[in-house]
Amino acid sequence: MVTLEKIACLALGSSLDSLGAPLKAASCETSSETGREICHDNLSRLAALGMGTKYDVCASPHSSAIPGVCHSFTPDGRCISLFKTLYTNSCSHQCNYCINASGCRCKPEAFSYTPEELARLSLSLYKSNYVEGLFLSSAAGRDEDVIMEKMIEVVQLLRGKYQFKGYIHLKILPGASKGHIEEAMALSDRVSVNLEASSPSRMGEMSPSKDYSQDILQRQRYIRDLSRKIDLPAGQTTQLVVGGSDESDEEIFRRVVYEYEEMEVRRAYYSAFNPLKGTPFETRARQPLWREHRLYQIDWLYRVYHFKPEDICLAFDEGGFLFNSDPKIAIARGTLDGPLDLNSAGYRDLIKVPGIGPRSARMILKLRKSKKIGKKDLHCMGVRLRKASPFLIINSQRDATLDMWSL
Amino acid sequence: MSFSQNFMHYLSAHEGCTERLLFKARGMTAQDLELSADPRLIKIRNMAWDVQREIYRMKGFVRLAPMGKAAMYGFMKPRHRIGMEVCRHLAKRSPGTLIILGNPSESWSALFTGKEILSSQGESLKRSLEDLRSALKENGFGDVKEDGLEDNGSEIDRIWEVYYSCQFCQDRKNPKVFAMRMPKNALASAGLRVEEKAGITTLDDFFLASL
């Protein structure tokens, strides 16, 4: 421990400013000046452009350099770890579900930041520990290349002028040039292109002005190929609108499997369709949130549990939709021949049991080397017994199930 | 939550940890604690988890306001003895900036020089800030109070309030999950004002009030 006085003098005598930038370069942006600028910042613009990203989903930042931190949660329970904003909400695309689209009757007033303003605003929120970084998306404006350039300029200012070490997730606009993608990747931790729809025909219905294979899939291929030579710590991700064009869950799942295998995306995010007033899709039915939740569950089973797609497909009904129940139960019923003996089953079978995940399966394997496992042990490991016990034989005993009575 | 190999460190920071408990836990491994069904070991495990949880939350929830060119301060009143750890984390996040955290009874200061972290512990936050002001004045760095920088903190708070409101989807409102992820004691420990009103105010309220 040293005295506060000594530390304070060291801080003021330091050649670094609060973000590690050389004082010379940042001299015109002293805290007080930044503060004054924030005072005059247009709060309506902040709200309008922030609101434009509220349906965009991103996980808390997690890369090798920055562990995931949630700085807040909205009243809907979603984590806020990044300053999510649009660069502009002016758009020339005709997406039938989007309030910023050119065909929308209730289009909000058009706003836009300048790169310098947005860089400073992000920096202020980061410095005050409100966020861990920036999630920058945008509407396409009149020309997506111009907007993409501006977005890259924001990131260049942050990384260069302000020596920003936080996390940056940059959206790649559909149709962005390969050169811009390369620049964006060199500066960001994560980039993403939103798929929105599960196929070209679904995209045609939702957003007729976008070319699915050229504007979206081709950009994802660029990112995949470029990431072999450019370090992109958190990889690329994508997002889909669930139920925007009557597509089934199976269609979405098959597209996402393609994305994981062919495009090497790290994660797919889902957003249940919500009809917005003034858009051509305003009369369409709102999709239940549980649909989004069930898709996340099968996504998890595929990505983390490494279930085979053909096994996961057992959770779909004849129309290709998921039921509003844990899909793992349907998969377990379809893939397990009978209840498993807890003290002899292998890892691959154990993780098929509802209530047992990879972590608890590994713990079971470890613990049973030293003793026979009982229900109490399972409970201590965090296994959800109510879900798991119908699929298990524990010390030669099996819990009664309704199936037994009907047999 | 995965169990840390460093559980002794977390256990010792728990508000209810005693020498006797530490002695008991000394011979154990993280694996013993994780797999055990023994109620005494479960208690130790839960205590270490409690501390880990609070550290995680405070690292994210504590807000900082600028004070002069090279210092930032914030309120934090944790339940466990984690003040210094959180302060050092925030200092490392902003090299060259002195970070002061505290409450009416204690405070912590840390500075990451780019190579090492210097830290100090003191009395109340108010006292530490006063000490800092007078130390800077004595050493010829001027009076930071005159910069009026503390107002800047509330400006950022105002920006945050607008931003926070605009991220909320009414149709997804879920007070149960919100309360689980932002429990009242964590809100109080970090002194979060905006989130305390979560779900009560809307963007409309904010703009109507400012007219």
Coordinates of C-alpha atoms in Angstrom, one line a residue:
Chain A
M1 CA 0.0 0.0 0.0
V2 CA 1.2 3.6 -0.8
T3 CA -0.4 6.9 0.2
L4 CA -3.2 8.4 -1.7
E5 CA -1.2 11.6 -2.1
K6 CA 1.7 9.7 -3.8
I7 CA -0.7 7.8 -6.2
A8 CA -2.5 11.0 -7.1
C9 CA 0.8 12.8 -8.0
L10 CA 1.8 9.8 -10.1
A11 CA -1.6 9.8 -11.9
L12 CA -1.2 13.5 -12.7
G13 CA 2.4 13.2 -13.7
S14 CA 1.7 10.2 -15.8
S15 CA 2.3 10.4 -19.6
L16 CA -1.0 8.5 -20.1
D17 CA -4.4 10.0 -19.9
S18 CA -7.3 8.1 -18.5
L19 CA -7.4 5.6 -21.4
G20 CA -3.8 5.2 -21.9
A21 CA -3.6 7.7 -24.8
P22 CA -0.6 10.0 -24.9
L23 CA -1.7 13.3 -23.4
K24 CA -0.5 15.2 -26.5
A25 CA -2.9 13.5 -28.8
A26 CA -5.9 13.8 -26.5
S27 CA -5.2 17.3 -25.2
C28 CA -8.1 18.9 -26.8
E29 CA -10.5 16.3 -25.3
T30 CA -9.9 16.9 -21.6
S31 CA -12.6 15.5 -19.4
S32 CA -14.2 18.9 -18.9
E33 CA -14.5 19.5 -22.7
T34 CA -15.9 16.1 -23.2
G35 CA -18.3 16.8 -20.5
R36 CA -19.5 20.0 -22.0
E37 CA -20.0 18.3 -25.3
I38 CA -22.1 15.7 -23.7
C39 CA -24.2 18.4 -22.1
H40 CA -25.2 19.6 -25.6
D41 CA -25.6 16.2 -27.0
N42 CA -29.0 15.7 -28.5
L43 CA -30.8 13.3 -26.2
S44 CA -33.6 12.7 -28.7
R45 CA -31.0 11.5 -31.2
L46 CA -29.4 9.3 -28.5
A47 CA -32.9 7.8 -27.8
A48 CA -33.9 7.4 -31.5
L49 CA -30.6 5.8 -32.6
G50 CA -30.4 3.7 -29.4
M51 CA -34.0 2.5 -29.9
G52 CA -33.0 1.4 -33.4
T53 CA -30.9 -1.4 -31.9
K54 CA -33.1 -2.6 -29.2
Y55 CA -34.1 -5.7 -31.1
D56 CA -30.4 -6.4 -32.0
V57 CA -29.1 -9.1 -29.7
C58 CA -25.5 -9.5 -28.6
A59 CA -23.9 -11.4 -25.8
S60 CA -21.9 -9.8 -23.1
P61 CA -18.4 -9.3 -24.6
H62 CA -16.2 -12.3 -24.2
S63 CA -12.9 -12.6 -26.0
S64 CA -9.5 -13.8 -24.8
A65 CA -8.7 -10.2 -23.7
I66 CA -12.0 -9.2 -22.1
P67 CA -14.1 -11.5 -20.0
G68 CA -17.9 -11.1 -20.2
V69 CA -19.2 -8.4 -17.9
C70 CA -22.8 -7.3 -17.6
H71 CA -23.0 -3.6 -16.6
S72 CA -26.7 -3.5 -16.3
F73 CA -29.9 -5.4 -17.1
T74 CA -33.1 -3.9 -18.7
P75 CA -36.4 -4.6 -16.9
D76 CA -36.9 -7.5 -19.4
G77 CA -33.8 -9.2 -17.9
R78 CA -31.5 -8.7 -20.9
C79 CA -27.9 -7.8 -20.2
I80 CA -26.5 -4.4 -21.2
S81 CA -22.8 -4.7 -21.6
L82 CA -22.3 -2.6 -24.8
F83 CA -23.4 0.8 -26.0
K84 CA -25.7 -0.4 -28.8
T85 CA -26.5 2.3 -31.3
L86 CA -27.2 3.0 -35.0
Y87 CA -24.9 5.4 -36.8
T88 CA -27.9 6.6 -38.7
N89 CA -31.6 5.6 -38.9
S90 CA -32.0 6.9 -42.5
C91 CA -32.5 3.9 -44.8
S92 CA -33.1 3.2 -48.5
H93 CA -34.0 -0.5 -48.0
Q94 CA -37.6 -1.7 -48.0
C95 CA -37.6 -4.2 -45.2
N96 CA -41.3 -4.8 -44.5
Y97 CA -40.8 -5.3 -40.8
C98 CA -38.6 -2.4 -40.0
I99 CA -39.6 1.0 -38.8
N100 CA -36.7 2.8 -40.4
A101 CA -37.3 1.3 -43.9
S102 CA -38.2 3.6 -46.8
G103 CA -41.7 2.2 -47.1
C104 CA -42.7 2.7 -43.5
R105 CA -45.6 5.1 -42.9
C106 CA -44.5 6.0 -39.3
K107 CA -40.9 6.6 -40.0
P108 CA -39.1 8.3 -37.2
E109 CA -37.3 11.5 -37.7
A110 CA -33.9 10.8 -39.4
F111 CA -30.9 11.2 -37.1
S112 CA -27.2 10.6 -37.5
Y113 CA -24.0 11.0 -35.5
T114 CA -20.7 12.3 -36.7
P115 CA -17.9 9.9 -36.2
E116 CA -16.2 12.2 -33.6
E117 CA -19.4 12.6 -31.6
L118 CA -20.1 8.9 -31.5
A119 CA -16.5 8.0 -30.6
R120 CA -16.5 10.5 -27.7
L121 CA -19.9 9.4 -26.4
S122 CA -18.9 5.7 -26.5
L123 CA -15.6 6.7 -24.7
S124 CA -17.4 8.6 -22.0
L125 CA -19.8 5.7 -21.2
Y126 CA -16.9 3.3 -21.2
K127 CA -14.7 5.5 -18.9
S128 CA -17.5 5.8 -16.4
N129 CA -18.0 2.0 -16.4
Y130 CA -21.5 2.0 -17.9
V131 CA -20.5 -0.3 -20.7
E132 CA -17.7 -2.5 -21.8
G133 CA -17.6 -1.3 -25.4
L134 CA -19.5 -0.4 -28.5
F135 CA -22.0 -2.3 -30.6
L136 CA -22.3 -0.2 -33.8
S137 CA -25.0 -0.9 -36.3
S138 CA -26.7 1.3 -38.8
A139 CA -29.4 1.7 -41.4
A140 CA -28.0 1.9 -44.9
G141 CA -28.6 5.6 -45.6
R142 CA -28.5 6.5 -49.3
D143 CA -25.4 4.5 -49.9
E144 CA -24.2 1.7 -47.7
D145 CA -20.6 2.2 -48.7
V146 CA -20.7 5.8 -47.4
I147 CA -22.3 4.7 -44.1
M148 CA -19.9 1.8 -43.7
E149 CA -17.0 4.2 -44.2
K150 CA -18.4 6.4 -41.4
M151 CA -18.8 3.5 -39.1
I152 CA -15.2 2.4 -39.7
E153 CA -14.1 6.0 -39.0
V154 CA -15.8 5.8 -35.6
V155 CA -13.9 2.7 -34.8
Q156 CA -10.6 4.2 -36.2
L157 CA -11.0 7.2 -34.0
L158 CA -11.6 5.0 -30.9
R159 CA -8.8 2.6 -31.6
G160 CA -6.3 5.2 -32.9
K161 CA -6.9 8.7 -31.5
Y162 CA -8.4 7.5 -28.1
Q163 CA -6.4 4.3 -27.7
F164 CA -9.7 2.6 -26.8
K165 CA -9.1 -0.9 -25.4
G166 CA -12.7 -1.9 -24.9
Y167 CA -14.8 -4.3 -27.0
I168 CA -16.2 -3.4 -30.4
H169 CA -18.9 -5.3 -32.2
L170 CA -19.4 -3.8 -35.7
K171 CA -22.3 -4.7 -37.9
I172 CA -21.4 -5.2 -41.6
L173 CA -24.0 -3.6 -43.8
P174 CA -25.5 -5.9 -46.5
G175 CA -23.6 -5.3 -49.7
A176 CA -20.6 -3.7 -48.0
S177 CA -17.4 -3.9 -50.1
K178 CA -14.7 -6.5 -49.3
G179 CA -12.2 -3.6 -48.6
H180 CA -14.5 -2.2 -45.9
I181 CA -15.1 -5.6 -44.4
E182 CA -11.3 -6.0 -44.1
E183 CA -10.9 -2.7 -42.5
A184 CA -13.7 -3.3 -40.1
M185 CA -12.3 -6.7 -39.1
A186 CA -8.9 -5.3 -38.4
L187 CA -10.3 -2.9 -35.8
S188 CA -13.1 -4.9 -34.2
D189 CA -13.4 -7.8 -31.8
R190 CA -16.5 -9.1 -33.5
V191 CA -18.3 -8.4 -36.8
S192 CA -21.7 -9.7 -37.9
V193 CA -24.0 -9.6 -40.9
N194 CA -27.7 -10.1 -40.1
L195 CA -29.3 -12.9 -42.0
E196 CA -32.8 -11.9 -40.9
A197 CA -34.4 -14.7 -43.0
S198 CA -33.8 -18.4 -43.4
S199 CA -33.8 -18.5 -47.2
P200 CA -33.7 -16.3 -50.4
S201 CA -37.4 -16.7 -50.9
R202 CA -38.2 -15.7 -47.3
M203 CA -35.9 -12.7 -47.7
G204 CA -37.7 -11.7 -50.8
E205 CA -40.9 -11.6 -48.8
M206 CA -39.4 -9.7 -45.9
S207 CA -36.9 -7.4 -47.6
P208 CA -37.3 -7.3 -51.4
S209 CA -34.5 -4.8 -51.9
K210 CA -31.8 -7.2 -50.5
D211 CA -30.1 -9.9 -52.4
Y212 CA -29.8 -12.8 -50.0
S213 CA -26.9 -14.6 -51.7
Q214 CA -24.9 -11.5 -52.8
D215 CA -25.6 -8.9 -50.1
I216 CA -25.6 -11.3 -47.2
L217 CA -24.1 -14.8 -47.7
Q218 CA -21.3 -13.5 -49.9
R219 CA -20.3 -10.9 -47.2
Q220 CA -20.3 -13.8 -44.6
R221 CA -18.0 -15.7 -46.9
Y222 CA -15.7 -12.7 -47.1
I223 CA -15.5 -12.5 -43.3
R224 CA -14.9 -16.3 -43.1
D225 CA -12.0 -16.1 -45.6
L226 CA -10.5 -12.9 -44.2
S227 CA -10.6 -14.2 -40.6
R228 CA -7.9 -16.7 -41.7
K229 CA -5.5 -13.9 -42.0
I230 CA -7.0 -11.2 -39.7
D231 CA -7.3 -11.9 -36.0
L232 CA -10.9 -11.4 -35.1
P233 CA -11.0 -12.4 -31.4
A234 CA -14.8 -13.0 -31.0
G235 CA -15.4 -14.1 -34.6
Q236 CA -18.5 -13.4 -36.7
T237 CA -22.1 -13.9 -35.6
T238 CA -25.5 -13.5 -37.2
Q239 CA -29.1 -12.8 -36.3
L240 CA -32.5 -14.0 -37.6
V241 CA -36.0 -12.7 -37.3
V242 CA -38.2 -15.5 -36.0
G243 CA -41.6 -15.8 -37.7
G244 CA -41.3 -12.8 -39.9
S245 CA -42.3 -14.7 -43.0
D246 CA -44.2 -17.8 -41.7
E247 CA -41.0 -19.9 -41.8
S248 CA -40.9 -23.0 -39.6
D249 CA -38.4 -23.6 -36.8
E250 CA -36.9 -26.4 -38.7
E251 CA -36.1 -24.1 -41.7
I252 CA -34.4 -21.7 -39.3
F253 CA -32.5 -24.5 -37.6
R254 CA -31.3 -25.9 -40.9
R255 CA -30.1 -22.5 -42.0
V256 CA -28.3 -22.0 -38.7
V257 CA -26.6 -25.3 -38.9
Y258 CA -25.4 -24.3 -42.4
E259 CA -24.1 -21.0 -40.9
Y260 CA -22.2 -22.8 -38.2
E261 CA -20.7 -25.4 -40.5
E262 CA -20.1 -23.4 -43.7
M263 CA -19.8 -19.8 -42.6
E264 CA -18.0 -20.6 -39.3
V265 CA -20.2 -18.2 -37.3
R266 CA -19.6 -18.3 -33.6
R267 CA -23.2 -17.7 -32.6
A268 CA -26.6 -17.2 -34.1
Y269 CA -29.1 -14.9 -32.3
Y270 CA -32.9 -15.0 -32.7
S271 CA -35.4 -12.2 -32.3
A272 CA -39.1 -13.0 -32.3
F273 CA -41.0 -11.0 -34.9
N274 CA -42.8 -8.1 -33.4
P275 CA -45.2 -6.1 -35.8
L276 CA -44.4 -2.4 -35.7
K277 CA -47.0 0.2 -36.5
G278 CA -46.7 1.8 -39.9
T279 CA -44.7 -1.1 -41.5
P280 CA -46.2 -3.3 -44.2
F281 CA -46.1 -6.2 -41.7
E282 CA -48.0 -4.4 -39.0
T283 CA -51.1 -6.7 -39.2
R284 CA -49.0 -9.9 -39.0
A285 CA -49.2 -11.9 -35.8
R286 CA -46.7 -11.2 -33.1
Q287 CA -44.5 -14.3 -32.4
P288 CA -44.5 -15.7 -28.9
L289 CA -41.3 -15.2 -27.0
W290 CA -41.2 -18.8 -26.1
R291 CA -40.5 -19.6 -29.7
E292 CA -37.3 -17.6 -29.6
H293 CA -36.4 -19.3 -26.3
R294 CA -36.9 -22.8 -27.7
L295 CA -34.8 -22.0 -30.7
Y296 CA -32.0 -20.9 -28.3
Q297 CA -32.4 -24.2 -26.5
I298 CA -31.9 -26.3 -29.6
D299 CA -29.1 -24.0 -30.7
W300 CA -27.4 -24.7 -27.4
L301 CA -27.9 -28.4 -27.8
Y302 CA -26.2 -28.3 -31.2
R303 CA -23.4 -25.9 -30.3
V304 CA -22.5 -26.8 -26.8
Y305 CA -23.8 -30.3 -26.3
H306 CA -22.8 -31.3 -29.9
F307 CA -26.0 -33.1 -30.5
K308 CA -26.4 -34.3 -34.1
P309 CA -28.8 -32.2 -36.3
E310 CA -30.8 -35.4 -37.1
D311 CA -31.3 -36.0 -33.3
I312 CA -32.4 -32.4 -32.7
C313 CA -34.9 -32.7 -35.6
L314 CA -36.8 -35.2 -33.4
A315 CA -38.0 -32.2 -31.4
F316 CA -40.0 -30.7 -34.3
D317 CA -43.6 -31.6 -35.0
E318 CA -44.8 -32.6 -38.5
G319 CA -45.0 -29.0 -39.6
G320 CA -41.4 -28.3 -38.5
F321 CA -42.3 -26.3 -35.4
L322 CA -41.1 -26.7 -31.8
F323 CA -43.5 -27.3 -29.0
N324 CA -43.5 -25.0 -26.0
S325 CA -41.7 -27.5 -23.9
D326 CA -38.0 -28.4 -23.3
P327 CA -36.8 -29.9 -26.6
K328 CA -34.4 -32.0 -24.8
I329 CA -37.2 -34.2 -23.4
A330 CA -38.5 -35.0 -26.9
I331 CA -34.9 -35.7 -28.1
A332 CA -34.3 -38.0 -25.1
R333 CA -37.5 -39.9 -25.7
G334 CA -36.5 -40.4 -29.3
T335 CA -32.9 -41.3 -28.9
L336 CA -32.6 -43.2 -25.6
D337 CA -33.7 -46.9 -25.7
G338 CA -34.6 -47.0 -22.1
P339 CA -33.6 -45.5 -18.7
L340 CA -29.9 -45.2 -18.2
D341 CA -28.0 -46.7 -15.3
L342 CA -26.4 -43.7 -13.7
N343 CA -23.4 -45.6 -12.5
S344 CA -22.5 -47.1 -15.8
A345 CA -23.8 -44.9 -18.6
G346 CA -21.2 -43.1 -20.9
Y347 CA -20.8 -39.4 -21.3
R348 CA -22.6 -39.1 -24.6
D349 CA -25.7 -40.9 -23.2
L350 CA -25.7 -39.0 -19.9
I351 CA -25.9 -35.6 -21.6
K352 CA -29.0 -36.7 -23.5
V353 CA -30.8 -37.0 -20.1
P354 CA -32.9 -33.8 -19.5
G355 CA -31.5 -32.0 -16.5
I356 CA -28.0 -33.2 -17.0
G357 CA -25.6 -31.0 -18.9
P358 CA -22.0 -31.4 -20.0
R359 CA -20.6 -30.1 -16.7
S360 CA -22.8 -32.4 -14.5
A361 CA -22.1 -35.4 -16.8
R362 CA -18.4 -34.8 -16.3
M363 CA -18.8 -34.6 -12.6
I364 CA -20.8 -37.8 -12.5
L365 CA -18.1 -39.6 -14.3
K366 CA -15.5 -38.2 -11.9
L367 CA -17.4 -39.0 -8.8
R368 CA -18.5 -42.5 -9.6
K369 CA -14.8 -43.5 -9.7
S370 CA -14.9 -43.2 -5.9
K371 CA -18.4 -44.1 -5.0
K372 CA -21.9 -45.1 -6.1
I373 CA -23.9 -42.0 -6.9
G374 CA -27.2 -41.4 -5.3
K375 CA -30.0 -38.8 -5.7
K376 CA -28.4 -36.6 -3.1
D377 CA -25.2 -36.4 -5.0
L378 CA -27.0 -35.4 -8.2
H379 CA -28.8 -32.7 -6.3
C380 CA -25.5 -31.3 -5.0
M381 CA -24.1 -31.2 -8.5
G382 CA -27.0 -29.1 -9.6
V383 CA -28.8 -31.8 -11.7
R384 CA -32.5 -31.1 -12.0
L385 CA -33.8 -34.3 -10.5
R386 CA -37.4 -33.8 -11.5
K387 CA -36.5 -33.7 -15.1
A388 CA -33.7 -36.3 -15.0
S389 CA -35.1 -39.1 -12.8
P390 CA -37.7 -40.6 -15.3
F391 CA -34.7 -41.3 -17.6
L392 CA -32.4 -42.8 -15.0
I393 CA -31.9 -45.9 -13.0
I394 CA -30.3 -44.8 -9.7
N395 CA -28.8 -47.7 -7.6
S396 CA -31.1 -50.2 -9.4
Q397 CA -34.2 -48.2 -8.7
R398 CA -36.3 -46.3 -11.1
D399 CA -38.8 -43.6 -10.4
A400 CA -42.4 -44.3 -11.3
T401 CA -43.6 -42.5 -14.5
L402 CA -47.0 -42.2 -16.1
D403 CA -45.7 -44.5 -18.9
M404 CA -45.4 -47.4 -16.4
W405 CA -49.0 -47.0 -15.3
S406 CA -50.3 -46.9 -18.9
L407 CA -48.3 -50.0 -19.7
Chain B
M1 CA -21.2 -20.9 -11.9
S2 CA -17.9 -22.8 -12.3
F3 CA -16.0 -23.2 -9.1
S4 CA -12.7 -21.3 -8.8
Q5 CA -9.5 -23.0 -7.8
N6 CA -8.8 -19.9 -5.8
F7 CA -11.8 -20.4 -3.5
M8 CA -9.7 -19.7 -0.4
H9 CA -9.2 -16.2 -1.5
Y10 CA -13.0 -15.7 -2.0
L11 CA -13.9 -17.5 1.2
S12 CA -11.6 -15.3 3.2
A13 CA -13.3 -12.2 1.8
H14 CA -16.7 -13.3 2.9
E15 CA -18.3 -11.1 5.6
G16 CA -19.0 -14.1 7.8
C17 CA -15.7 -15.9 7.3
T18 CA -13.9 -16.8 10.5
E19 CA -10.4 -18.1 11.2
R20 CA -11.9 -21.5 12.2
L21 CA -13.7 -21.8 8.9
L22 CA -10.6 -21.0 7.0
F23 CA -8.7 -23.6 8.9
K24 CA -11.3 -26.2 8.1
A25 CA -11.2 -25.3 4.4
R26 CA -7.4 -25.3 4.2
G27 CA -6.9 -29.0 3.2
M28 CA -9.7 -29.0 0.6
T29 CA -9.6 -28.8 -3.1
A30 CA -12.0 -27.0 -5.4
Q31 CA -13.1 -30.4 -6.7
D32 CA -13.9 -31.7 -3.1
L33 CA -16.1 -28.7 -2.6
E34 CA -17.8 -28.9 -6.0
L35 CA -18.7 -32.6 -5.7
S36 CA -19.5 -32.9 -2.0
A37 CA -22.9 -33.4 -0.6
D38 CA -21.7 -32.6 3.0
P39 CA -23.8 -29.7 4.3
R40 CA -20.6 -28.1 5.9
L41 CA -18.8 -28.1 2.6
I42 CA -21.8 -26.9 0.8
K43 CA -21.9 -23.9 3.2
I44 CA -18.2 -23.1 2.4
R45 CA -18.9 -23.5 -1.3
N46 CA -21.9 -21.2 -1.2
M47 CA -19.9 -18.6 0.8
A48 CA -17.1 -18.5 -1.8
W49 CA -19.8 -18.3 -4.6
D50 CA -21.4 -15.4 -2.8
V51 CA -18.2 -13.4 -2.9
Q52 CA -17.4 -14.3 -6.5
R53 CA -20.9 -13.2 -7.4
E54 CA -20.6 -9.9 -5.6
I55 CA -17.2 -9.2 -7.2
Y56 CA -18.6 -9.9 -10.7
R57 CA -21.6 -7.6 -10.1
M58 CA -19.6 -4.7 -8.6
K59 CA -17.1 -4.8 -11.5
G60 CA -20.0 -4.1 -13.8
F61 CA -22.3 -2.1 -11.7
V62 CA -20.1 0.5 -10.1
R63 CA -20.3 3.9 -11.9
L64 CA -17.4 6.4 -12.0
A65 CA -17.5 10.2 -12.2
P66 CA -14.5 12.2 -13.2
M67 CA -12.6 14.3 -10.8
G68 CA -9.9 16.4 -12.4
K69 CA -7.9 15.2 -15.4
A70 CA -6.6 12.0 -13.9
A71 CA -9.0 10.7 -11.3
M72 CA -12.4 9.0 -11.2
Y73 CA -14.4 8.1 -8.2
G74 CA -17.5 6.1 -7.4
F75 CA -19.7 4.8 -4.7
M76 CA -19.5 1.2 -3.6
K77 CA -20.7 -0.4 -0.3
P78 CA -20.1 -4.1 -0.8
R79 CA -21.3 -6.7 1.7
H80 CA -18.0 -8.6 1.6
R81 CA -14.4 -7.5 1.8
I82 CA -13.9 -7.0 -2.0
G83 CA -13.4 -3.2 -2.2
M84 CA -9.8 -3.4 -3.1
E85 CA -10.2 -6.1 -5.7
V86 CA -12.9 -4.2 -7.6
C87 CA -10.9 -1.0 -7.3
R88 CA -7.8 -2.6 -8.8
H89 CA -9.8 -4.1 -11.6
L90 CA -11.2 -0.7 -12.5
A91 CA -7.8 0.9 -12.3
K92 CA -6.4 -1.8 -14.7
R93 CA -9.2 -1.0 -17.1
S94 CA -8.2 2.7 -17.2
P95 CA -4.4 3.0 -17.1
G96 CA -3.1 6.3 -15.8
T97 CA -6.4 7.2 -14.0
L98 CA -6.6 7.1 -10.3
I99 CA -9.7 5.2 -9.2
I100 CA -11.3 5.9 -5.9
L101 CA -14.2 3.9 -4.6
G102 CA -15.9 4.1 -1.3
N103 CA -18.8 4.8 1.0
P104 CA -19.3 6.7 4.3
S105 CA -17.1 4.3 6.2
E106 CA -14.3 3.2 4.0
S107 CA -12.6 3.8 0.7
W108 CA -10.1 2.2 -1.7
S109 CA -7.8 3.9 -4.3
A110 CA -5.8 2.3 -7.1
L111 CA -3.7 3.4 -10.0
F112 CA -2.4 1.3 -12.9
T113 CA 0.7 2.9 -14.2
G114 CA 0.9 0.6 -17.2
K115 CA 3.4 -1.7 -15.4
E116 CA 2.1 -2.1 -11.9
I117 CA -0.9 -1.3 -9.7
L118 CA -0.5 1.0 -6.7
S119 CA -3.2 0.9 -4.1
S120 CA -4.2 2.4 -0.9
Q121 CA -7.1 2.1 1.6
G122 CA -8.6 4.9 3.6
E123 CA -11.5 6.2 5.7
S124 CA -14.7 7.5 4.1
L125 CA -15.0 8.4 0.5
K126 CA -15.7 12.0 1.3
R127 CA -12.5 12.1 3.4
S128 CA -10.4 10.5 0.6
L129 CA -11.7 13.0 -2.0
E130 CA -10.9 15.9 0.3
D131 CA -7.5 14.5 1.0
L132 CA -6.9 14.1 -2.7
R133 CA -8.0 17.7 -3.4
S134 CA -5.7 19.1 -0.8
A135 CA -2.8 16.9 -1.8
L136 CA -3.1 18.0 -5.4
K137 CA -3.3 21.6 -4.4
E138 CA -0.2 21.3 -2.2
N139 CA 1.7 19.7 -5.0
G140 CA 0.8 22.5 -7.4
F141 CA -1.8 20.8 -9.5
G142 CA -4.5 23.3 -8.7
D143 CA -7.9 23.0 -7.1
V144 CA -9.8 20.2 -8.8
K145 CA -13.0 21.3 -7.2
E146 CA -13.0 24.6 -9.2
D147 CA -13.2 22.6 -12.5
G148 CA -16.8 21.7 -11.7
L149 CA -16.1 18.3 -13.0
E150 CA -18.4 16.5 -10.5
D151 CA -21.3 17.8 -12.6
N152 CA -20.0 15.8 -15.5
G153 CA -20.8 12.7 -13.6
S154 CA -24.5 13.5 -13.5
E155 CA -24.5 14.5 -17.2
I156 CA -23.3 11.0 -18.1
D157 CA -25.9 9.7 -15.8
R158 CA -28.5 11.6 -17.7
I159 CA -27.3 10.1 -21.0
W160 CA -27.3 6.7 -19.4
E161 CA -30.9 7.2 -18.2
V162 CA -32.1 8.0 -21.8
Y163 CA -30.1 5.2 -23.3
Y164 CA -31.2 2.7 -20.7
S165 CA -34.9 3.5 -21.2
C166 CA -34.6 3.2 -25.0
Q167 CA -33.2 -0.3 -24.7
F168 CA -36.2 -1.7 -22.9
C169 CA -38.8 -3.7 -24.8
Q170 CA -42.2 -3.3 -23.0
D171 CA -43.5 -6.6 -24.4
R172 CA -40.6 -8.5 -22.9
K173 CA -40.9 -7.0 -19.4
N174 CA -39.9 -9.7 -16.9
P175 CA -39.6 -8.3 -13.3
K176 CA -38.7 -11.8 -11.9
V177 CA -35.6 -12.2 -14.1
F178 CA -34.6 -8.5 -13.6
A179 CA -34.8 -9.0 -9.8
M180 CA -32.7 -12.1 -10.1
R181 CA -30.0 -10.5 -12.2
M182 CA -30.1 -7.1 -10.4
P183 CA -31.0 -7.9 -6.8
K184 CA -31.9 -5.0 -4.6
N185 CA -28.8 -5.5 -2.4
A186 CA -26.5 -5.2 -5.5
L187 CA -28.3 -2.1 -6.6
A188 CA -27.8 -0.6 -3.2
S189 CA -24.2 -1.7 -3.0
A190 CA -23.3 0.0 -6.2
G191 CA -25.6 3.0 -5.6
L192 CA -27.4 2.5 -8.9
R193 CA -30.1 5.2 -9.3
V194 CA -31.3 4.6 -12.8
E195 CA -31.8 0.9 -12.6
E196 CA -33.7 1.2 -9.3
K197 CA -36.4 3.0 -11.1
A198 CA -36.4 0.3 -13.9
G199 CA -39.8 -0.4 -15.4
I200 CA -41.4 2.5 -13.5
T201 CA -40.3 5.3 -15.9
T202 CA -40.4 5.2 -19.7
L203 CA -38.8 7.3 -22.4
D204 CA -42.0 9.3 -22.7
D205 CA -41.8 10.3 -19.0
F206 CA -38.3 11.4 -19.5
F207 CA -39.0 13.7 -22.5
L208 CA -42.2 15.0 -21.2
A209 CA -40.4 16.0 -18.0
S210 CA -37.7 17.8 -19.9
L211 CA -40.1 19.9 -21.9

